[in-house]
Short mmCIF file of C-alpha atoms and ligand atoms in Angstrom, two decimals:
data_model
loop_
_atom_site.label_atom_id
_atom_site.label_comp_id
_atom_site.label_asym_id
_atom_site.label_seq_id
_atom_site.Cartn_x
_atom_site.Cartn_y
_atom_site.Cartn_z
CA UNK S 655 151.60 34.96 29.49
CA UNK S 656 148.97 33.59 26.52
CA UNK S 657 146.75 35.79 28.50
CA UNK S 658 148.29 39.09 28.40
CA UNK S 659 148.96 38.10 24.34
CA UNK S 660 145.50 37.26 24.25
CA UNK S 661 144.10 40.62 25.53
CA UNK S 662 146.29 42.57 23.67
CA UNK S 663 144.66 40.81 20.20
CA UNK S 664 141.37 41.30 21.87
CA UNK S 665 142.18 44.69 22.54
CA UNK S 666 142.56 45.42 18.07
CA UNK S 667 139.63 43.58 17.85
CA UNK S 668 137.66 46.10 19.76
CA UNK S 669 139.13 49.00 18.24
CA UNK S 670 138.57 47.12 14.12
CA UNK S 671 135.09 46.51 15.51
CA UNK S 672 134.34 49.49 16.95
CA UNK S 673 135.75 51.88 13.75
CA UNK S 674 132.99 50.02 11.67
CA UNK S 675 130.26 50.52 14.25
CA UNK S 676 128.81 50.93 17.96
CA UNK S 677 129.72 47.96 20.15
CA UNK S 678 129.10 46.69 23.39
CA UNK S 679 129.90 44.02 25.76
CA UNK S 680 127.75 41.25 25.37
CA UNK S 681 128.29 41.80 21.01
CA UNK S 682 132.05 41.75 21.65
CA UNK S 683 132.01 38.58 23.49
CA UNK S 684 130.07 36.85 21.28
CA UNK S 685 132.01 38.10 18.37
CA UNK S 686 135.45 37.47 20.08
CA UNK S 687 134.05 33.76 21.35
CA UNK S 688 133.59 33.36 17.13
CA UNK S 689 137.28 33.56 17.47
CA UNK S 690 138.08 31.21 20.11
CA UNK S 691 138.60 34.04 22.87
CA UNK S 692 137.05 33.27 25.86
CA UNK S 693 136.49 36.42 27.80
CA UNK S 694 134.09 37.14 31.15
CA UNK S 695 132.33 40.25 31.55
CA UNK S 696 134.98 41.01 34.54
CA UNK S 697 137.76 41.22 32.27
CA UNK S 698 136.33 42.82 29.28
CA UNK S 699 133.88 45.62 30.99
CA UNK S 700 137.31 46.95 32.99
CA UNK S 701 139.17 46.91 29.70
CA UNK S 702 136.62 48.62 27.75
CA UNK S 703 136.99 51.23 30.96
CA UNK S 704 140.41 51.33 29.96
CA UNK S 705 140.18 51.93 26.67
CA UNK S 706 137.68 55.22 27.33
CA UNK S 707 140.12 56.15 29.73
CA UNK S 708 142.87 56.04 27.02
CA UNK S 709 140.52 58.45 24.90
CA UNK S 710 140.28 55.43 22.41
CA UNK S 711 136.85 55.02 23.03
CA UNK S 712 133.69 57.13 24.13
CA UNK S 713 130.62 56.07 25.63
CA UNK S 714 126.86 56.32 25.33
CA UNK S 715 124.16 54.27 27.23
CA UNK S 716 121.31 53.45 25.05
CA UNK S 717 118.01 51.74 26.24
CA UNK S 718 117.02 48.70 24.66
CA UNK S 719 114.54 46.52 25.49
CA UNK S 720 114.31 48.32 28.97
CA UNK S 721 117.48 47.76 29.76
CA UNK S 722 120.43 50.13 29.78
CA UNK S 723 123.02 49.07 27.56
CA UNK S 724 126.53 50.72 27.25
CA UNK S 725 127.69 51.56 23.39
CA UNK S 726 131.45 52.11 22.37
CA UNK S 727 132.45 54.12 19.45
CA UNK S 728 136.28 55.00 18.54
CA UNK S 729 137.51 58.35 18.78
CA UNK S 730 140.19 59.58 16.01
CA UNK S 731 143.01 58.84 19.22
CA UNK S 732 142.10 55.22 18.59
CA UNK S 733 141.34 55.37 14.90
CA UNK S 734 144.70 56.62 15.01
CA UNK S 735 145.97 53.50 17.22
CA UNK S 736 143.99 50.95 15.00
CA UNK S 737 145.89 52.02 11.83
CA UNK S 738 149.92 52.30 14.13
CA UNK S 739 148.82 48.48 15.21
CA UNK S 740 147.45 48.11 11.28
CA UNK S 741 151.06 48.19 10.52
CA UNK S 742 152.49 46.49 12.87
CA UNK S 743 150.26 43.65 12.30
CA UNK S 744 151.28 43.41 8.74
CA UNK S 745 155.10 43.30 9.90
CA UNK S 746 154.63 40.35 12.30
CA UNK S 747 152.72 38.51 9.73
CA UNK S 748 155.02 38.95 7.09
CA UNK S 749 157.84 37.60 9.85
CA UNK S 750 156.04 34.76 11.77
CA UNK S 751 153.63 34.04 9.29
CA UNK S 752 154.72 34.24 5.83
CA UNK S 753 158.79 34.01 6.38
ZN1 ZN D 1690 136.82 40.62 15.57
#
């Protein structure tokens, strides 16, 4: 259960991340450990999948440093998303947090 909470907060942090700029998986793992999420590359790489799939995300591989590296941007579908969940984020806080 704290799992499937978990991902869905993961999830808006992906989105709020990737509205500001490019991500990708090893910068969204370190950024979500900052948080206390611990999340393996087997969980978030199919997620981030997901997300394309859902047209809330596109992808471009880059090179860098020789390597290929996979970079996320948000489409307006999840700009879109980000600012529904913007919303309802501010109505649960005001409930569970604030009372
Ligand atoms: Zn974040």
């Amino acid at each position: 259960m704290i799992r499937d909470l978990e991902l869905a907060f993961i999830k808006i942090h992906i989105l709020y991340h990737a509205d500001k700029e490019a991500v990708f998986g090893v910068g969204l793992m370190e950024e979500l450990a900052s948080h206390g999420y611990e999340i393996s590359p087997g969980t978030l790489y199919p997620t981030l999948a997901k997300m394309e799939a859902g047209g809330f995300l596109t992808c471009e591989t880059r090179t860098v440093d020789h390597k290929q590296r996979k970079y996320y941007h948000i489409t307006p579908e999840g700009r879109d998303l980000l600012d529904r969940m913007r919303q309802k984020i501010e109505e649960l806080y005001r409930e569970v947090i604030r009372q």
